[in-house]
Coordinates of C-alpha atoms in Angstrom, one line a residue:
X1 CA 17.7 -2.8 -24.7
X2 CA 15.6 -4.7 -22.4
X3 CA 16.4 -5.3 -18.7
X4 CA 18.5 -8.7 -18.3
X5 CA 19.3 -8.5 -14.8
X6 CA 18.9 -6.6 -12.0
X7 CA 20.9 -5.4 -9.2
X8 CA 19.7 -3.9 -5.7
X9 CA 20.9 -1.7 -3.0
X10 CA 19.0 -1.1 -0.3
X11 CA 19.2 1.1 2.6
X12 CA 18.8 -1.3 5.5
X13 CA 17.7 1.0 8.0
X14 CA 14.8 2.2 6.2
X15 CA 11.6 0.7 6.4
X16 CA 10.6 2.2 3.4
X17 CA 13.2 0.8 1.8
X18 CA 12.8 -2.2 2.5
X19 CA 8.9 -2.3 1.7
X20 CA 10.1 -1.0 -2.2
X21 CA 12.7 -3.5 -2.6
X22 CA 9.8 -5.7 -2.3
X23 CA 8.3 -4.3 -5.0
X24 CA 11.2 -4.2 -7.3
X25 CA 11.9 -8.2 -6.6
X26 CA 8.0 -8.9 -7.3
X27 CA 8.2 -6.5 -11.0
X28 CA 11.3 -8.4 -11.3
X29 CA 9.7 -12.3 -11.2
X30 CA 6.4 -11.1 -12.9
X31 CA 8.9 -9.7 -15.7
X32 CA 11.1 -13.4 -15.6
X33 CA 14.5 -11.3 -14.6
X34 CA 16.8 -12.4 -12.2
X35 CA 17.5 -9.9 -9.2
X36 CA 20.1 -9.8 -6.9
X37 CA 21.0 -7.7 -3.5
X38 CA 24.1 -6.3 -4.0
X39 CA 26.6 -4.2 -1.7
X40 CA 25.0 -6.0 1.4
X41 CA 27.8 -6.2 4.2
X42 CA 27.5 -7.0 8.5
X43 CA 30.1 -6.0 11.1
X44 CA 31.9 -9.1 10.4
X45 CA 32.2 -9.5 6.6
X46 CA 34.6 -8.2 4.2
X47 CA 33.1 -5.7 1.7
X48 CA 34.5 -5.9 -2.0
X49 CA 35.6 -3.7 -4.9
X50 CA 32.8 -2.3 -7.3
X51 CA 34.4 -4.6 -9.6
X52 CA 33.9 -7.7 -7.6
X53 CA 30.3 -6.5 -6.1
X54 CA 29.8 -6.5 -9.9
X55 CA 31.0 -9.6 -10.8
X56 CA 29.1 -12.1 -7.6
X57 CA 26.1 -10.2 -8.9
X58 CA 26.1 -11.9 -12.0
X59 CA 26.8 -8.2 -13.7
X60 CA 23.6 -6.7 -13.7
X61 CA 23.1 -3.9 -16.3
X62 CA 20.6 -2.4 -14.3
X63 CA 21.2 -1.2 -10.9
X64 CA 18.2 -0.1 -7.9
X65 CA 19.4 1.9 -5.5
X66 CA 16.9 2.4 -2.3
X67 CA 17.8 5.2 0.2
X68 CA 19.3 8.5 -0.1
X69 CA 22.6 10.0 -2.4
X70 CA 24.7 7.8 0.0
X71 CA 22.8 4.7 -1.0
X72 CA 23.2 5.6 -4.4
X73 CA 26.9 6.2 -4.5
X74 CA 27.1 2.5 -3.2
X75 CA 25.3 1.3 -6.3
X76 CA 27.4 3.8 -8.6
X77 CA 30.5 2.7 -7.7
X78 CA 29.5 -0.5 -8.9
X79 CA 28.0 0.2 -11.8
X80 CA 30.5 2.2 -13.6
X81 CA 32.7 -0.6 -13.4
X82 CA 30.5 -2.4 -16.1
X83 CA 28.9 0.1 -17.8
X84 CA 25.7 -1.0 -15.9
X85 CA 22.9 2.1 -15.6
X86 CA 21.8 3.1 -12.2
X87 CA 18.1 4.1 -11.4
X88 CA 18.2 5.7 -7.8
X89 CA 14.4 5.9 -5.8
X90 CA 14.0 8.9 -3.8
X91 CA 13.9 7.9 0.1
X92 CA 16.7 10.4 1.0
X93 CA 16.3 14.1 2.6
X94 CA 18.3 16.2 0.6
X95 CA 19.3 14.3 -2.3
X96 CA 20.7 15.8 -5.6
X97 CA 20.9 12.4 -6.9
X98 CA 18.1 10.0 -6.9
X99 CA 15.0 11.7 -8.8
X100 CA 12.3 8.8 -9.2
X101 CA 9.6 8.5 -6.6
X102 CA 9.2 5.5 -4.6
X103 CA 5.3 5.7 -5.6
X104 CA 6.6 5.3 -9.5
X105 CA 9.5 3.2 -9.0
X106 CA 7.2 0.6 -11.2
X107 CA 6.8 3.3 -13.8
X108 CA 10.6 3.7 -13.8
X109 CA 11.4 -0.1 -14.2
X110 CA 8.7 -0.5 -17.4
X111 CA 10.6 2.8 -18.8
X112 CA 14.4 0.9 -18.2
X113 CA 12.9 -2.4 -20.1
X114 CA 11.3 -1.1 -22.6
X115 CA 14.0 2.1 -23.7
X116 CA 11.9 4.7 -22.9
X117 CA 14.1 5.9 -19.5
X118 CA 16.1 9.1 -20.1
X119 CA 19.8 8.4 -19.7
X120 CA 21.8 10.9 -18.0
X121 CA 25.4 10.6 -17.9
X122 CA 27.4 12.1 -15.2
X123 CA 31.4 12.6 -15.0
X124 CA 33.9 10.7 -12.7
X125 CA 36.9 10.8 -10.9
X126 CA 40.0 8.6 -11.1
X127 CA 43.4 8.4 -9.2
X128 CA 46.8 8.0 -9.5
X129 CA 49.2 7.6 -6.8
X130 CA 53.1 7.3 -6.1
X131 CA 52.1 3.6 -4.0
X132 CA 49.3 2.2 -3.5
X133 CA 46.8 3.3 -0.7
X134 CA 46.2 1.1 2.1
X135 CA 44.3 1.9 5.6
X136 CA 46.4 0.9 8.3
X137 CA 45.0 -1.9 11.0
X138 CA 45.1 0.2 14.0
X139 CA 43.4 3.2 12.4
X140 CA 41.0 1.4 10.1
X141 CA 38.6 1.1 13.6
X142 CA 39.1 4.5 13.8
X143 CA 38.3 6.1 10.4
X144 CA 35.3 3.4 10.2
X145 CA 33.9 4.0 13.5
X146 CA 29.6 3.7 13.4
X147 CA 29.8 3.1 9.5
X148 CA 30.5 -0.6 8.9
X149 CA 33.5 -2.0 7.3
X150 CA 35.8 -0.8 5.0
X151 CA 35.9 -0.6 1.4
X152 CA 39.0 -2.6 0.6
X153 CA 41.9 -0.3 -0.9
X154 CA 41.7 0.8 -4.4
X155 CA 43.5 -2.0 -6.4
X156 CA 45.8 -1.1 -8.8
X157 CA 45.3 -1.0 -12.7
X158 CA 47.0 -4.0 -14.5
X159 CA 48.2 -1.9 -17.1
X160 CA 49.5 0.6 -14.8
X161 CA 53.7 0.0 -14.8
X162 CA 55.9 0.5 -11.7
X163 CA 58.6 3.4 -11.4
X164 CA 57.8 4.9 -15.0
X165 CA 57.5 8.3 -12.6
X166 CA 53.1 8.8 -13.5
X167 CA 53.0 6.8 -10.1
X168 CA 50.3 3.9 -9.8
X169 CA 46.7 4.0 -12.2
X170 CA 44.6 2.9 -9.3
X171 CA 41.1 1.1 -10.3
X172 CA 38.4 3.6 -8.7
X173 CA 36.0 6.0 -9.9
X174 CA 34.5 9.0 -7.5
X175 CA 31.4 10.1 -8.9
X176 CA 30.9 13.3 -6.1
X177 CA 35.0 13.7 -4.5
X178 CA 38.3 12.6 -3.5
X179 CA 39.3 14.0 -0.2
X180 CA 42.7 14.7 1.6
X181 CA 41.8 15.5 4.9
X182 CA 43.8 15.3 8.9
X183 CA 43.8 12.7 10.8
X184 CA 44.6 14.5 14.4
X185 CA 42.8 16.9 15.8
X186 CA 46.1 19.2 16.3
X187 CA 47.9 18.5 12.9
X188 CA 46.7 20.1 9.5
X189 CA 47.3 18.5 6.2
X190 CA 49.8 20.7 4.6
X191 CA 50.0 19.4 0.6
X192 CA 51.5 21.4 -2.4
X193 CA 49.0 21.7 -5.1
X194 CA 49.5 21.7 -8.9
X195 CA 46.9 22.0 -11.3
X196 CA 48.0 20.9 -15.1
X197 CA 51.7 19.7 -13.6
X198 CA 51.8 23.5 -12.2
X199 CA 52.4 24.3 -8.7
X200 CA 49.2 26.2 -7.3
X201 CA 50.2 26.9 -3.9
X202 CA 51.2 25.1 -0.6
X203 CA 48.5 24.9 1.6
X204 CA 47.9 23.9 5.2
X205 CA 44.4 23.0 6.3
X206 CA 41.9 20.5 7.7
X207 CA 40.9 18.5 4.5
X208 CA 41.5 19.6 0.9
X209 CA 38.8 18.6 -1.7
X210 CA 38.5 17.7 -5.3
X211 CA 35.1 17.5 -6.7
X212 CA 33.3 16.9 -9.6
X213 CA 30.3 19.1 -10.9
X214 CA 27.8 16.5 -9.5
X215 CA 29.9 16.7 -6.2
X216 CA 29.7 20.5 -6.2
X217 CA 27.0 20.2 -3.8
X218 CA 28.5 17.7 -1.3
X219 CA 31.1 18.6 0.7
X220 CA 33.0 20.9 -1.2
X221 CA 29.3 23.2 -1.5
X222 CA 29.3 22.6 2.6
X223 CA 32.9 24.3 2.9
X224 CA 31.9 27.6 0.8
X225 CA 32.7 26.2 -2.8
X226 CA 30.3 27.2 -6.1
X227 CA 27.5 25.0 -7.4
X228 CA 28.1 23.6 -10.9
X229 CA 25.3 22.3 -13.3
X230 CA 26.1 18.4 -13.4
X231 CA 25.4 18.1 -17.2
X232 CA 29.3 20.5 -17.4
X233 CA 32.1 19.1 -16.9
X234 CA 35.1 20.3 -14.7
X235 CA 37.5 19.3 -11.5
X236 CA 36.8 22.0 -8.7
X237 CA 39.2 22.2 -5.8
X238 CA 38.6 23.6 -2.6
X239 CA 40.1 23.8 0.9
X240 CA 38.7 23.5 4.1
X241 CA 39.7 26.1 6.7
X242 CA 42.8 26.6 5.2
X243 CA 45.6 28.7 7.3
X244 CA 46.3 30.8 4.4
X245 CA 44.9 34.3 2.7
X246 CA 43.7 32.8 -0.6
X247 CA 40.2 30.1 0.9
X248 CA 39.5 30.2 -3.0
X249 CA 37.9 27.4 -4.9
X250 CA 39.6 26.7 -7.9
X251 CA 37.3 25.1 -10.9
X252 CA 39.7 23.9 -13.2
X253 CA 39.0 22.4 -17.0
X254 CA 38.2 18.8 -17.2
X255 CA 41.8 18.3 -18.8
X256 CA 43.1 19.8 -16.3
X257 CA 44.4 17.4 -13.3
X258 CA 44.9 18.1 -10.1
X259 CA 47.8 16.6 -7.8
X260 CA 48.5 16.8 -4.0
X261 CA 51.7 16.1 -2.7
X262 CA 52.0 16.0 1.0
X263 CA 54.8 18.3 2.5
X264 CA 57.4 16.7 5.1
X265 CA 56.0 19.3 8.0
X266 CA 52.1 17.6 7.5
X267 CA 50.7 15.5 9.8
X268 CA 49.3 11.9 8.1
X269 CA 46.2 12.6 6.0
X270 CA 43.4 10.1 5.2
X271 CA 42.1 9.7 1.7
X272 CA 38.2 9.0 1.0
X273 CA 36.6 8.7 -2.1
X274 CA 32.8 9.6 -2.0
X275 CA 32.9 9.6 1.9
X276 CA 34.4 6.0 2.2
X277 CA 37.9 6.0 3.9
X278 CA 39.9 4.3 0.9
X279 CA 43.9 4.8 2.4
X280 CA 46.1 6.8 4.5
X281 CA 48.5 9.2 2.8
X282 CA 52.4 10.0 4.7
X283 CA 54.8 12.9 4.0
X284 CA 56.6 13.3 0.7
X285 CA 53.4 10.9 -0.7
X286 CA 50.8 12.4 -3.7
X287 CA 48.1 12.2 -5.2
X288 CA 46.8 12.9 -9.2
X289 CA 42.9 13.3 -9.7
X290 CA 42.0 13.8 -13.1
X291 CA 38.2 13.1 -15.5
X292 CA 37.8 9.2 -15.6
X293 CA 36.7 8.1 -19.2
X294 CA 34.3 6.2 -17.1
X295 CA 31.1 8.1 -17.2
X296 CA 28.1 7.1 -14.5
X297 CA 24.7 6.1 -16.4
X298 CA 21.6 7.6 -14.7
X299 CA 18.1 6.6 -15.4
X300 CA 15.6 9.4 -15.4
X301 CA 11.6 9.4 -16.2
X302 CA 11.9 12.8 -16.8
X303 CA 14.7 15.8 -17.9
X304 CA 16.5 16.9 -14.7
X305 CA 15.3 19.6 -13.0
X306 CA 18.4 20.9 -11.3
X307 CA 17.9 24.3 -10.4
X308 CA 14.2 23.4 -9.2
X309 CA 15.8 21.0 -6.5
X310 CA 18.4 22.8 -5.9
X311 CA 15.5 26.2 -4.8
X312 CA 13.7 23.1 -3.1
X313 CA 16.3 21.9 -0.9
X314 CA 17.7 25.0 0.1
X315 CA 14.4 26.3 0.7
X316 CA 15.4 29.4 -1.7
X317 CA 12.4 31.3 -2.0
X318 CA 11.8 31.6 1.3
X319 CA 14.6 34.3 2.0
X320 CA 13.7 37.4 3.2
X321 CA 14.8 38.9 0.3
X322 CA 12.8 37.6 -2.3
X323 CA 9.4 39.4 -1.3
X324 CA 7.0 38.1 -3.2
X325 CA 6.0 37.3 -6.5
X326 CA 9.4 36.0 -7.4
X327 CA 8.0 32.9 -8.9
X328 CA 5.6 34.2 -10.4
X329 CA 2.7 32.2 -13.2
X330 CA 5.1 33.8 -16.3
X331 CA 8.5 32.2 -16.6
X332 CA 10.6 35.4 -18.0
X333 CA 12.3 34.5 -21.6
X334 CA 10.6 30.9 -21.2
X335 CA 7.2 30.2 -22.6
X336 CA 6.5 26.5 -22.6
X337 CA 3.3 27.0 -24.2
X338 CA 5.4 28.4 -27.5
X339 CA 7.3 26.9 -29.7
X340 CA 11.2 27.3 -29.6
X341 CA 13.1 30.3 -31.8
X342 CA 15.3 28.7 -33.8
X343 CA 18.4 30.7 -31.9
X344 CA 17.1 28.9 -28.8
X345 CA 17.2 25.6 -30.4
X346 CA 19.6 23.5 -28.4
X347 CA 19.5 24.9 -25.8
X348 CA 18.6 23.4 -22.3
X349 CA 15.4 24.5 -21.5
X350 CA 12.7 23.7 -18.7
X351 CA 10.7 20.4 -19.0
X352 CA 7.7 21.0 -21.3
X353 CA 9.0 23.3 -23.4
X354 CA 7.8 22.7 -27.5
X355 CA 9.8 22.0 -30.0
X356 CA 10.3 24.6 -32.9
X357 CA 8.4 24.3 -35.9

């Protein structure tokens, strides 16, 4: 399907940035397709839902994010709201995210118009809750201090009815994680958590965590927690500095959902969903997280190269360790330049690799 309208998102702070959205607004005119900037906010104006970013933007299907994986979770929390794809240029530091080059963010926009993009879909998030979240006046300054204002709080989900005991369906989508964590410096969170309507453990720490795979490298990978391949699917919980024996991540089935119920001995906790402060959570309050059926649409010129980023970032081959030679010209079990056993067939392998014959 060709390209009916764009949206953009755009870093402001980056000159770079700037200087490609430029070049996606002049592809745009010489291709006759409307673009728009979206998610565009100052000190003094009210930011909006994904739903109603969407929805002013004349509902792109195609959505240009500009900046780093921050930039880009702007423009996916719009997108998923309409089934929009999301093509996110590389202008970040250590991304997992965005892939495409800003020297082939033309190549990427022919691909999108004329089908030949790789779509790559990527699991969400979403939320129930026993009322609805809501960020306080006298703390919303606080939480949102250097960052701009607020997202507004999660709405609720028309179809979600009142005292049924499943608590609220609220209408968000977290594409990385939804976070629990203290609001003073001297009071822990202390939450009961169940996994599959099962109580887990009662914990007491500064922030609790519930990921998805693609998230696995955000905070929850910053606080000790495993990496995940993003093409799997799976909720992964883990604490930060928890006052407890068991500092375990937990990666539970995508099935499986995960709620937080905040004990009367906790101090008031703050709820953000992919790093924006969404609501402020009191005693006796919960929380469900569980797999959206919302799925996030990535564009992609080529197959992901996960693990290759994930060495590059991390600078993995230069460890002391790894001597040298551990990369060497002969890819063990791999050989691109043959074609495919039929037992391998199906299997994800490394860009390049030849079909079977």
């Amino acid at each position: 399907m060709p390209v009916d309208r764009i949206g953009l998102v755009v870093h402001q702070g980056r000159p770079e940035a700037l200087r490609a959205a430029h070049t996606v607004r002049a592809w745009a005119e010489r291709h006759g397709i409307p673009s728009t900037d979206i998610d565009v906010w100052s000190d003094d104006s009210r930011r909006r839902t994904g739903r109603e970013e969407a929805h002013a933007a004349g509902d792109p299907d195609l959505i240009v994010t500009l900046g780093g994986d921050g930039t880009f979770l702007r423009g996916a929390r719009i997108a998923v709201k309409t089934g929009a794809s999301v093509l996110g240029v590389d202008l970040g530091k250590v991304g997992f995210l965005t892939e495409v080059r800003v020297g082939d963010v033309v190549t990427a926009l022919d691909a999108a118009h004329t089908g030949q993009a790789l779509v790559e879909e990527r699991m969400t998030l979403t939320m129930r809750a026993s009322r609805p979240p809501e960020l306080p006046a006298e703390m919303e300054t606080f939480l949102c201090y250097g960052r701009g204002p607020a997202l507004p709080p999660p709405p609720v989900r028309p179809e979600s009815p009142a005292g049924d005991g499943w608590g609220l369906a609220l209408d968000v989508n977290a594409l990385n994680d939804v976070v629990v964590e203290k609001l003073a410096r001297d009071r822990q969170v202390s939450a009961g958590v169940y996994i599959s309507g099962r109580l887990l453990a009662a914990y007491s720490a500064d922030a609790l965590v519930v990921a998805t795979p693609t998230g696995s490298t955000a905070y929850s990978f910053a606080a000790g927690g495993p990496v995940l391949s993003p093409h799997t699917d799976a909720v992964v919980f883990t604490p930060i500095a928890p006052h407890m024996t068991f500092n375990r991540t937990v990666v539970a089935a995508p099935d499986e959902p995960v709620a937080l119920r905040i004990l009367p001995q906790s101090g008031r906790a703050a709820v953000s969903i992919d790093g924006q402060p969404r609501g402020v959570l009191d005693p006796g309050d919960w929380i469900g997280v569980y797999r959206a059926p919302q799925r996030v649409r990535l564009l992609r010129l080529h197959p992901t190269d996960f693990y290759g980023r994930l060495r590059d970032r991390f600078h993995l081959t230069d460890a002391p360790a790894t001597g040298t030679g551990a990369d060497g010209d002969t890819v063990p079990f791999f050989r691109p330049d043959c074609p495919i056993p039929p037992d391998l067939a199906g299997l994800r392998l490394p860009p390049g690799t030849t079909a079977s014959r």
